[in-house]
Amino acid sequence: MPEQPILIIGGGPAGMEAARAIADLGYHAILVEKRNRLGGTPDEAGYAALTPDFRNAGEAMAEMAARIENNPFVNLKLNSTVTAASGSVGNFEVTIQNGQASEKINAGAVIIATGFQHFDPGRETQQYGYYEFDDVITLVDLEKMLRAHNVVRPSNGKPPERLCFIQCVGSRDRQIGNEYCSKVCCGIASKEAIEVRQQLPNCKVFIFYIDMRMYGYWENQIYWPAQEKYKVNYVKGIVTEVLKKGDRLLIRGEDTTMGRPMEIPMDIVVLSVGMEPSAGTCELAKIFGVQQNKYKFIETLGGALDTVTTSVEGVFACGAATGPADLEDSVSSAAAAAMKAIAAVRKHRPLE
């Protein structure tokens, strides 16, 4: 049994899964979470249902949390942040801040699971009017409405008759430096489109896309049902601007399939915002001295064969701290990080 526990930073799905895996194997974990509860972004942002299986997000996060709360092998430190670190694999000394109090703990290995943040659509894409028009919202805003079963126009409180999604807002965009695909937005938009049609059967729903990126089983799970069962309209095209016309919004752009300009009135425009590294991910990278890639996510060194090992021995990263990831990616990489962290601790355990 190693003397040093494994430190996990971040209490979202990846962090919770890493803690569970470590505890299940009989090792001790310390999980540090800045909020006063576990659940990460799905909990904090108020997600309604998970992609692609439509499972209740609140129930799923509560189930993951229950596996580690009151677990004798997991020491939870809520309302806490890591502010400094020194040492090396087998014996890291880490400072944890909780309000005005701070403490130093020793850990044999570290797992960074600090996740992502949603792209701010008002920062670089003002042509979509996110901060200008009340009825321009994001995937996250709509997720909260769906959770409350109250999908209405923010401007007047009435259910929309026409709603559309604009894909690739803040991702696949060379002009702003986010050339990467955020992986999940096409699936989430399709899932939300289905939920809108379920809650508001008379609402016409459109998705404007460059190309749809449904990987794995998402094609049959959400893409085709959205079109065939729920009659969601997919339009291949580029939306160049969102304007106000009367009490509605006007989508202006080009239908690239038909090769002609388009102007379509809408009641709600939903921006499918991409992923960026969270502030915590960038801060922890500096504290532990691990390399970041050009987009500021934590760099992992093994390519497709090792997605969790960082540039500092004994420090691992998982989930969306290393780049865009869905829940399946996050949970899988968390388990890999847990195994490698245990192996590192065993390799560097003090001699008895």
mmCIF file of C-alpha atoms in Angstrom:
data_model
loop_
_atom_site.group_PDB
_atom_site.id
_atom_site.type_symbol
_atom_site.label_atom_id
_atom_site.label_comp_id
_atom_site.label_asym_id
_atom_site.label_seq_id
_atom_site.Cartn_x
_atom_site.Cartn_y
_atom_site.Cartn_z
ATOM 1 C CA MET A 1 0.000 0.000 0.000
ATOM 2 C CA PRO A 2 1.500 3.361 -0.963
ATOM 3 C CA GLU A 3 1.802 5.944 1.771
ATOM 4 C CA GLN A 4 1.061 8.882 -0.477
ATOM 5 C CA PRO A 5 -2.467 9.496 -1.776
ATOM 6 C CA ILE A 6 -3.251 10.616 -5.308
ATOM 7 C CA LEU A 7 -4.451 14.195 -5.667
ATOM 8 C CA ILE A 8 -7.293 14.882 -8.126
ATOM 9 C CA ILE A 9 -8.157 18.456 -9.013
ATOM 10 C CA GLY A 10 -11.671 19.010 -10.318
ATOM 11 C CA GLY A 11 -14.989 17.475 -9.231
ATOM 12 C CA GLY A 12 -16.665 17.083 -12.601
ATOM 13 C CA PRO A 13 -17.362 13.772 -14.365
ATOM 14 C CA ALA A 14 -13.673 13.100 -15.089
ATOM 15 C CA GLY A 15 -12.505 13.942 -11.586
ATOM 16 C CA MET A 16 -15.275 11.901 -9.944
ATOM 17 C CA GLU A 17 -14.543 8.894 -12.150
ATOM 18 C CA ALA A 18 -10.813 9.106 -11.406
ATOM 19 C CA ALA A 19 -11.512 9.205 -7.659
ATOM 20 C CA ARG A 20 -13.899 6.260 -7.895
ATOM 21 C CA ALA A 21 -11.409 4.175 -9.869
ATOM 22 C CA ILE A 22 -8.594 4.887 -7.416
ATOM 23 C CA ALA A 23 -10.791 4.062 -4.422
ATOM 24 C CA ASP A 24 -12.128 0.876 -6.002
ATOM 25 C CA LEU A 25 -8.542 -0.367 -6.297
ATOM 26 C CA GLY A 26 -7.902 0.307 -2.621
ATOM 27 C CA TYR A 27 -5.807 3.451 -2.971
ATOM 28 C CA HIS A 28 -6.441 6.787 -1.322
ATOM 29 C CA ALA A 29 -7.506 9.859 -3.272
ATOM 30 C CA ILE A 30 -7.818 13.504 -2.298
ATOM 31 C CA LEU A 31 -10.297 15.338 -4.535
ATOM 32 C CA VAL A 32 -10.140 19.152 -4.553
ATOM 33 C CA GLU A 33 -13.153 21.017 -5.978
ATOM 34 C CA LYS A 34 -13.533 24.802 -6.074
ATOM 35 C CA ARG A 35 -17.327 24.719 -5.793
ATOM 36 C CA ASN A 36 -19.337 23.613 -2.785
ATOM 37 C CA ARG A 37 -20.618 20.515 -4.573
ATOM 38 C CA LEU A 38 -19.579 17.903 -7.077
ATOM 39 C CA GLY A 39 -20.902 17.580 -10.630
ATOM 40 C CA GLY A 40 -18.747 19.958 -12.668
ATOM 41 C CA THR A 41 -20.076 21.785 -15.712
ATOM 42 C CA PRO A 42 -23.140 19.548 -16.241
ATOM 43 C CA ASP A 43 -24.276 20.507 -12.740
ATOM 44 C CA GLU A 44 -23.099 24.120 -12.687
ATOM 45 C CA ALA A 45 -24.555 24.942 -16.117
ATOM 46 C CA GLY A 46 -27.847 23.166 -15.363
ATOM 47 C CA TYR A 47 -27.780 20.638 -18.198
ATOM 48 C CA ALA A 48 -31.155 18.982 -18.774
ATOM 49 C CA ALA A 49 -30.169 15.713 -20.414
ATOM 50 C CA LEU A 50 -26.961 14.039 -21.461
ATOM 51 C CA THR A 51 -25.907 13.412 -25.054
ATOM 52 C CA PRO A 52 -26.582 11.008 -26.678
ATOM 53 C CA ASP A 53 -28.808 8.913 -24.417
ATOM 54 C CA PHE A 54 -31.065 11.718 -23.062
ATOM 55 C CA ARG A 55 -30.396 10.598 -19.506
ATOM 56 C CA ASN A 56 -31.359 13.134 -16.827
ATOM 57 C CA ALA A 57 -28.124 15.058 -16.210
ATOM 58 C CA GLY A 58 -28.871 15.882 -12.580
ATOM 59 C CA GLU A 59 -29.570 12.261 -11.707
ATOM 60 C CA ALA A 60 -26.446 11.052 -13.541
ATOM 61 C CA MET A 61 -24.145 13.520 -11.753
ATOM 62 C CA ALA A 62 -25.740 12.672 -8.386
ATOM 63 C CA GLU A 63 -25.091 8.993 -9.044
ATOM 64 C CA MET A 64 -21.427 9.648 -9.833
ATOM 65 C CA ALA A 65 -21.070 11.812 -6.713
ATOM 66 C CA ALA A 66 -22.699 9.176 -4.486
ATOM 67 C CA ARG A 67 -19.961 6.690 -5.423
ATOM 68 C CA ILE A 68 -17.269 8.824 -3.787
ATOM 69 C CA GLU A 69 -19.082 10.818 -1.099
ATOM 70 C CA ASN A 70 -18.571 9.134 2.276
ATOM 71 C CA ASN A 71 -16.112 6.746 0.643
ATOM 72 C CA PRO A 72 -13.338 6.026 3.191
ATOM 73 C CA PHE A 73 -10.760 6.021 0.415
ATOM 74 C CA VAL A 74 -11.735 9.479 -0.901
ATOM 75 C CA ASN A 75 -10.988 12.685 0.993
ATOM 76 C CA LEU A 76 -13.211 15.420 -0.460
ATOM 77 C CA LYS A 77 -12.106 19.024 -0.145
ATOM 78 C CA LEU A 78 -14.907 21.286 -1.419
ATOM 79 C CA ASN A 79 -14.717 25.074 -1.689
ATOM 80 C CA SER A 80 -10.989 24.573 -2.151
ATOM 81 C CA THR A 81 -8.351 25.408 -4.742
ATOM 82 C CA VAL A 82 -4.744 24.411 -5.338
ATOM 83 C CA THR A 83 -2.526 27.470 -5.122
ATOM 84 C CA ALA A 84 1.030 26.082 -5.176
ATOM 85 C CA ALA A 85 2.949 22.869 -5.735
ATOM 86 C CA SER A 86 6.493 21.596 -5.465
ATOM 87 C CA GLY A 87 8.271 18.260 -5.324
ATOM 88 C CA SER A 88 8.186 15.412 -7.790
ATOM 89 C CA VAL A 89 6.543 12.090 -8.510
ATOM 90 C CA GLY A 90 6.198 10.070 -5.332
ATOM 91 C CA ASN A 91 6.275 13.156 -3.144
ATOM 92 C CA PHE A 92 4.495 16.280 -4.345
ATOM 93 C CA GLU A 93 3.830 18.976 -1.745
ATOM 94 C CA VAL A 94 0.670 20.869 -2.646
ATOM 95 C CA THR A 95 -0.891 23.913 -0.998
ATOM 96 C CA ILE A 96 -4.691 23.884 -0.808
ATOM 97 C CA GLN A 97 -6.618 27.055 -0.021
ATOM 98 C CA ASN A 98 -10.039 26.985 1.633
ATOM 99 C CA GLY A 99 -11.278 30.481 2.336
ATOM 100 C CA GLN A 100 -8.719 32.134 4.581
ATOM 101 C CA ALA A 101 -7.204 28.810 5.607
ATOM 102 C CA SER A 102 -4.507 26.959 3.766
ATOM 103 C CA GLU A 103 -2.909 23.564 4.284
ATOM 104 C CA LYS A 104 -0.110 21.595 2.729
ATOM 105 C CA ILE A 105 -0.671 17.992 1.683
ATOM 106 C CA ASN A 106 1.636 15.392 0.207
ATOM 107 C CA ALA A 107 0.628 13.360 -2.825
ATOM 108 C CA GLY A 108 2.377 10.668 -4.797
ATOM 109 C CA ALA A 109 0.786 11.671 -8.105
ATOM 110 C CA VAL A 110 -1.601 14.300 -9.440
ATOM 111 C CA ILE A 111 -4.538 14.163 -11.858
ATOM 112 C CA ILE A 112 -5.726 17.446 -13.364
ATOM 113 C CA ALA A 113 -9.419 17.239 -14.322
ATOM 114 C CA THR A 114 -10.326 20.895 -14.518
ATOM 115 C CA GLY A 115 -12.382 20.716 -17.679
ATOM 116 C CA PHE A 116 -13.388 23.425 -20.121
ATOM 117 C CA GLN A 117 -15.423 26.580 -20.438
ATOM 118 C CA HIS A 118 -17.970 27.459 -23.082
ATOM 119 C CA PHE A 119 -16.868 29.943 -25.742
ATOM 120 C CA ASP A 120 -18.188 33.433 -25.081
ATOM 121 C CA PRO A 121 -20.159 34.267 -28.270
ATOM 122 C CA GLY A 122 -20.096 37.975 -27.578
ATOM 123 C CA ARG A 123 -16.331 38.097 -27.509
ATOM 124 C CA GLU A 124 -15.535 37.608 -31.172
ATOM 125 C CA THR A 125 -18.769 37.054 -33.069
ATOM 126 C CA GLN A 126 -20.752 40.221 -32.535
ATOM 127 C CA GLN A 127 -22.516 39.713 -35.869
ATOM 128 C CA TYR A 128 -24.700 37.146 -34.123
ATOM 129 C CA GLY A 129 -25.899 39.691 -31.553
ATOM 130 C CA TYR A 130 -25.591 37.594 -28.397
ATOM 131 C CA TYR A 131 -25.338 40.615 -26.115
ATOM 132 C CA GLU A 132 -27.516 42.751 -28.382
ATOM 133 C CA PHE A 133 -30.703 40.723 -28.863
ATOM 134 C CA ASP A 134 -32.526 38.970 -26.020
ATOM 135 C CA ASP A 135 -33.651 36.125 -28.261
ATOM 136 C CA VAL A 136 -30.119 35.136 -29.273
ATOM 137 C CA ILE A 137 -29.068 32.490 -26.746
ATOM 138 C CA THR A 138 -26.555 29.641 -26.472
ATOM 139 C CA LEU A 139 -26.791 25.872 -26.179
ATOM 140 C CA VAL A 140 -26.268 26.303 -22.453
ATOM 141 C CA ASP A 141 -29.080 28.849 -22.124
ATOM 142 C CA LEU A 142 -31.447 26.532 -24.001
ATOM 143 C CA GLU A 143 -30.362 23.571 -21.863
ATOM 144 C CA LYS A 144 -31.596 25.432 -18.771
ATOM 145 C CA MET A 145 -34.930 26.199 -20.449
ATOM 146 C CA LEU A 146 -35.328 22.553 -21.427
ATOM 147 C CA ARG A 147 -34.550 21.462 -17.884
ATOM 148 C CA ALA A 148 -37.283 23.784 -16.583
ATOM 149 C CA HIS A 149 -39.690 22.736 -19.392
ATOM 150 C CA ASN A 150 -40.016 26.429 -20.176
ATOM 151 C CA VAL A 151 -38.675 27.119 -23.678
ATOM 152 C CA VAL A 152 -39.796 30.696 -24.338
ATOM 153 C CA ARG A 153 -38.518 33.808 -26.069
ATOM 154 C CA PRO A 154 -36.600 35.803 -23.458
ATOM 155 C CA SER A 155 -37.913 39.022 -25.018
ATOM 156 C CA ASN A 156 -41.598 38.347 -24.377
ATOM 157 C CA GLY A 157 -41.963 35.062 -22.490
ATOM 158 C CA LYS A 158 -43.890 33.382 -25.320
ATOM 159 C CA PRO A 159 -43.098 29.958 -26.807
ATOM 160 C CA PRO A 160 -41.209 30.299 -30.120
ATOM 161 C CA GLU A 161 -42.838 29.351 -33.409
ATOM 162 C CA ARG A 162 -39.470 29.161 -35.184
ATOM 163 C CA LEU A 163 -36.124 28.322 -33.567
ATOM 164 C CA CYS A 164 -32.746 27.680 -35.151
ATOM 165 C CA PHE A 165 -29.250 26.601 -34.200
ATOM 166 C CA ILE A 166 -26.081 28.092 -35.720
ATOM 167 C CA GLN A 167 -23.212 25.600 -35.569
ATOM 168 C CA CYS A 168 -19.475 26.154 -35.077
ATOM 169 C CA VAL A 169 -19.639 29.354 -33.012
ATOM 170 C CA GLY A 170 -16.180 29.692 -31.519
ATOM 171 C CA SER A 171 -14.785 26.539 -33.098
ATOM 172 C CA ARG A 172 -13.427 25.685 -36.567
ATOM 173 C CA ASP A 173 -12.727 29.395 -36.850
ATOM 174 C CA ARG A 174 -9.236 30.358 -37.990
ATOM 175 C CA GLN A 175 -9.879 34.062 -37.587
ATOM 176 C CA ILE A 176 -10.173 33.770 -33.816
ATOM 177 C CA GLY A 177 -7.529 31.047 -33.490
ATOM 178 C CA ASN A 178 -9.886 28.213 -32.570
ATOM 179 C CA GLU A 179 -9.298 26.032 -35.626
ATOM 180 C CA TYR A 180 -10.267 22.852 -33.805
ATOM 181 C CA CYS A 181 -13.647 21.107 -33.810
ATOM 182 C CA SER A 182 -15.288 20.968 -30.392
ATOM 183 C CA LYS A 183 -16.636 17.483 -31.163
ATOM 184 C CA VAL A 184 -19.871 17.610 -29.205
ATOM 185 C CA CYS A 185 -21.777 20.639 -30.560
ATOM 186 C CA CYS A 186 -23.428 18.873 -33.516
ATOM 187 C CA GLY A 187 -24.677 16.114 -31.253
ATOM 188 C CA ILE A 188 -25.867 18.451 -28.519
ATOM 189 C CA ALA A 189 -27.690 20.714 -30.988
ATOM 190 C CA SER A 190 -29.442 17.698 -32.488
ATOM 191 C CA LYS A 191 -30.354 16.411 -29.019
ATOM 192 C CA GLU A 192 -31.728 19.805 -28.003
ATOM 193 C CA ALA A 193 -33.608 20.120 -31.300
ATOM 194 C CA ILE A 194 -35.363 16.842 -30.517
ATOM 195 C CA GLU A 195 -36.198 18.043 -27.000
ATOM 196 C CA VAL A 196 -37.617 21.317 -28.335
ATOM 197 C CA ARG A 197 -39.844 19.387 -30.712
ATOM 198 C CA GLN A 198 -40.927 17.105 -27.868
ATOM 199 C CA GLN A 199 -41.846 20.038 -25.625
ATOM 200 C CA LEU A 200 -43.161 22.333 -28.395
ATOM 201 C CA PRO A 201 -44.514 20.130 -31.222
ATOM 202 C CA ASN A 202 -45.679 23.144 -33.230
ATOM 203 C CA CYS A 203 -42.291 24.885 -33.216
ATOM 204 C CA LYS A 204 -40.337 24.671 -36.476
ATOM 205 C CA VAL A 205 -36.669 23.875 -35.754
ATOM 206 C CA PHE A 206 -33.711 24.470 -38.080
ATOM 207 C CA ILE A 207 -30.015 23.637 -37.771
ATOM 208 C CA PHE A 208 -27.606 25.652 -39.955
ATOM 209 C CA TYR A 209 -24.326 23.808 -40.339
ATOM 210 C CA ILE A 210 -21.052 23.729 -42.283
ATOM 211 C CA ASP A 211 -21.054 19.926 -42.127
ATOM 212 C CA MET A 212 -22.490 17.685 -39.456
ATOM 213 C CA ARG A 213 -19.949 15.757 -37.377
ATOM 214 C CA MET A 214 -21.669 12.844 -35.719
ATOM 215 C CA TYR A 215 -19.173 10.272 -34.599
ATOM 216 C CA GLY A 216 -19.635 6.746 -33.323
ATOM 217 C CA TYR A 217 -23.228 5.753 -32.728
ATOM 218 C CA TRP A 218 -24.560 9.328 -32.604
ATOM 219 C CA GLU A 219 -25.636 9.029 -36.247
ATOM 220 C CA ASN A 220 -28.395 6.567 -35.445
ATOM 221 C CA GLN A 221 -28.987 7.717 -31.873
ATOM 222 C CA ILE A 222 -29.775 11.362 -32.566
ATOM 223 C CA TYR A 223 -29.029 12.559 -36.122
ATOM 224 C CA TRP A 224 -31.458 10.435 -38.101
ATOM 225 C CA PRO A 225 -34.223 10.452 -35.437
ATOM 226 C CA ALA A 226 -34.008 14.265 -35.376
ATOM 227 C CA GLN A 227 -34.780 14.396 -39.092
ATOM 228 C CA GLU A 228 -37.058 11.417 -39.611
ATOM 229 C CA LYS A 229 -39.100 11.318 -36.404
ATOM 230 C CA TYR A 230 -38.941 14.909 -35.160
ATOM 231 C CA LYS A 231 -38.775 16.710 -38.527
ATOM 232 C CA VAL A 232 -35.850 18.950 -37.664
ATOM 233 C CA ASN A 233 -34.689 20.879 -40.752
ATOM 234 C CA TYR A 234 -30.955 20.646 -41.424
ATOM 235 C CA VAL A 235 -29.688 23.395 -43.739
ATOM 236 C CA LYS A 236 -26.136 23.237 -45.061
ATOM 237 C CA GLY A 237 -25.040 26.828 -45.198
ATOM 238 C CA ILE A 238 -23.282 29.763 -43.665
ATOM 239 C CA VAL A 239 -25.065 32.317 -41.507
ATOM 240 C CA THR A 240 -23.269 35.626 -41.854
ATOM 241 C CA GLU A 241 -25.349 37.798 -39.554
ATOM 242 C CA VAL A 242 -28.388 38.003 -37.326
ATOM 243 C CA LEU A 243 -30.513 41.123 -37.603
ATOM 244 C CA LYS A 244 -33.563 42.487 -35.866
ATOM 245 C CA LYS A 245 -36.677 42.795 -38.050
ATOM 246 C CA GLY A 246 -39.854 43.870 -36.324
ATOM 247 C CA ASP A 247 -40.306 41.732 -33.246
ATOM 248 C CA ARG A 248 -38.387 38.840 -34.814
ATOM 249 C CA LEU A 249 -34.817 38.017 -35.747
ATOM 250 C CA LEU A 250 -33.673 37.656 -39.335
ATOM 251 C CA ILE A 251 -31.080 35.060 -40.313
ATOM 252 C CA ARG A 252 -29.044 36.191 -43.285
ATOM 253 C CA GLY A 253 -26.504 34.000 -45.084
ATOM 254 C CA GLU A 254 -26.064 31.476 -47.878
ATOM 255 C CA ASP A 255 -27.647 28.090 -48.496
ATOM 256 C CA THR A 256 -24.573 26.364 -49.913
ATOM 257 C CA THR A 257 -26.468 23.305 -51.137
ATOM 258 C CA MET A 258 -28.773 25.400 -53.284
ATOM 259 C CA GLY A 259 -26.085 27.988 -53.996
ATOM 260 C CA ARG A 260 -28.283 30.963 -53.180
ATOM 261 C CA PRO A 261 -28.594 33.637 -50.479
ATOM 262 C CA MET A 262 -31.119 33.136 -47.726
ATOM 263 C CA GLU A 263 -33.059 35.335 -45.307
ATOM 264 C CA ILE A 264 -35.222 33.471 -42.800
ATOM 265 C CA PRO A 265 -37.186 34.948 -39.864
ATOM 266 C CA MET A 266 -36.706 33.327 -36.444
ATOM 267 C CA ASP A 267 -38.050 33.753 -32.916
ATOM 268 C CA ILE A 268 -35.019 32.270 -31.133
ATOM 269 C CA VAL A 269 -31.462 31.826 -32.426
ATOM 270 C CA VAL A 270 -29.323 29.310 -30.520
ATOM 271 C CA LEU A 271 -25.553 29.618 -30.899
ATOM 272 C CA SER A 272 -23.747 26.263 -30.721
ATOM 273 C CA VAL A 273 -20.748 27.462 -28.760
ATOM 274 C CA GLY A 274 -17.559 25.445 -28.682
ATOM 275 C CA MET A 275 -15.129 24.520 -25.922
ATOM 276 C CA GLU A 276 -12.126 26.416 -24.603
ATOM 277 C CA PRO A 277 -9.808 25.510 -21.728
ATOM 278 C CA SER A 278 -11.144 26.624 -18.368
ATOM 279 C CA ALA A 279 -9.379 29.240 -16.289
ATOM 280 C CA GLY A 280 -8.607 26.475 -13.810
ATOM 281 C CA THR A 281 -6.959 24.351 -16.488
ATOM 282 C CA CYS A 282 -4.651 27.212 -17.499
ATOM 283 C CA GLU A 283 -3.860 28.053 -13.874
ATOM 284 C CA LEU A 284 -3.076 24.472 -12.863
ATOM 285 C CA ALA A 285 -0.858 24.022 -15.920
ATOM 286 C CA LYS A 286 1.279 26.894 -14.651
ATOM 287 C CA ILE A 287 1.302 25.705 -11.031
ATOM 288 C CA PHE A 288 2.525 22.229 -11.980
ATOM 289 C CA GLY A 289 4.628 23.402 -14.915
ATOM 290 C CA VAL A 290 3.005 21.125 -17.474
ATOM 291 C CA GLN A 291 3.073 22.020 -21.158
ATOM 292 C CA GLN A 292 -0.005 23.456 -22.859
ATOM 293 C CA ASN A 293 -0.785 23.129 -26.539
ATOM 294 C CA LYS A 294 -1.324 26.125 -28.836
ATOM 295 C CA TYR A 295 -4.933 26.382 -27.693
ATOM 296 C CA LYS A 296 -3.956 26.375 -23.978
ATOM 297 C CA PHE A 297 -5.352 22.922 -23.256
ATOM 298 C CA ILE A 298 -2.924 20.675 -21.347
ATOM 299 C CA GLU A 299 -0.591 18.867 -23.720
ATOM 300 C CA THR A 300 -0.401 15.097 -23.450
ATOM 301 C CA LEU A 301 2.646 13.390 -24.833
ATOM 302 C CA GLY A 302 1.628 9.982 -26.065
ATOM 303 C CA GLY A 303 -0.668 10.837 -28.960
ATOM 304 C CA ALA A 304 -3.479 8.375 -29.484
ATOM 305 C CA LEU A 305 -1.684 5.705 -27.425
ATOM 306 C CA ASP A 306 -1.408 7.732 -24.221
ATOM 307 C CA THR A 307 -3.953 10.500 -23.780
ATOM 308 C CA VAL A 308 -3.275 11.370 -20.121
ATOM 309 C CA THR A 309 0.499 11.626 -19.514
ATOM 310 C CA THR A 310 1.786 15.204 -19.314
ATOM 311 C CA SER A 311 5.269 16.688 -19.601
ATOM 312 C CA VAL A 312 5.801 16.390 -15.818
ATOM 313 C CA GLU A 313 6.360 12.887 -14.462
ATOM 314 C CA GLY A 314 3.623 11.947 -12.018
ATOM 315 C CA VAL A 315 1.190 14.612 -13.241
ATOM 316 C CA PHE A 316 -1.637 13.363 -15.445
ATOM 317 C CA ALA A 317 -4.583 15.119 -17.092
ATOM 318 C CA CYS A 318 -7.936 13.849 -18.288
ATOM 319 C CA GLY A 319 -11.301 14.899 -19.658
ATOM 320 C CA ALA A 320 -11.727 18.265 -21.340
ATOM 321 C CA ALA A 321 -8.629 19.652 -19.610
ATOM 322 C CA THR A 322 -6.700 18.083 -22.504
ATOM 323 C CA GLY A 323 -9.027 19.210 -25.307
ATOM 324 C CA PRO A 324 -12.640 18.995 -26.470
ATOM 325 C CA ALA A 325 -14.258 15.840 -25.122
ATOM 326 C CA ASP A 326 -17.686 14.377 -24.570
ATOM 327 C CA LEU A 327 -18.679 12.526 -21.417
ATOM 328 C CA GLU A 328 -17.623 9.162 -22.823
ATOM 329 C CA ASP A 329 -14.167 10.527 -23.653
ATOM 330 C CA SER A 330 -13.895 12.156 -20.238
ATOM 331 C CA VAL A 331 -14.841 9.115 -18.206
ATOM 332 C CA SER A 332 -12.611 6.823 -20.277
ATOM 333 C CA SER A 333 -9.569 9.075 -19.978
ATOM 334 C CA ALA A 334 -10.218 9.500 -16.245
ATOM 335 C CA ALA A 335 -9.969 5.744 -15.752
ATOM 336 C CA ALA A 336 -6.727 5.692 -17.750
ATOM 337 C CA ALA A 337 -5.318 8.551 -15.663
ATOM 338 C CA ALA A 338 -6.232 6.724 -12.455
ATOM 339 C CA MET A 339 -4.415 3.584 -13.553
ATOM 340 C CA LYS A 340 -1.288 5.467 -14.614
ATOM 341 C CA ALA A 341 -1.297 7.526 -11.408
ATOM 342 C CA ILE A 342 -1.455 4.344 -9.306
ATOM 343 C CA ALA A 343 1.363 2.832 -11.354
ATOM 344 C CA ALA A 344 3.483 5.949 -10.807
ATOM 345 C CA VAL A 345 2.890 5.878 -7.064
ATOM 346 C CA ARG A 346 3.698 2.159 -6.845
ATOM 347 C CA LYS A 347 6.890 2.698 -8.844
ATOM 348 C CA HIS A 348 8.064 5.513 -6.586
ATOM 349 C CA ARG A 349 6.788 4.308 -3.217
ATOM 350 C CA PRO A 350 9.225 4.707 -0.328
ATOM 351 C CA LEU A 351 11.293 1.624 0.482
ATOM 352 C CA GLU A 352 10.023 -0.277 3.549
#
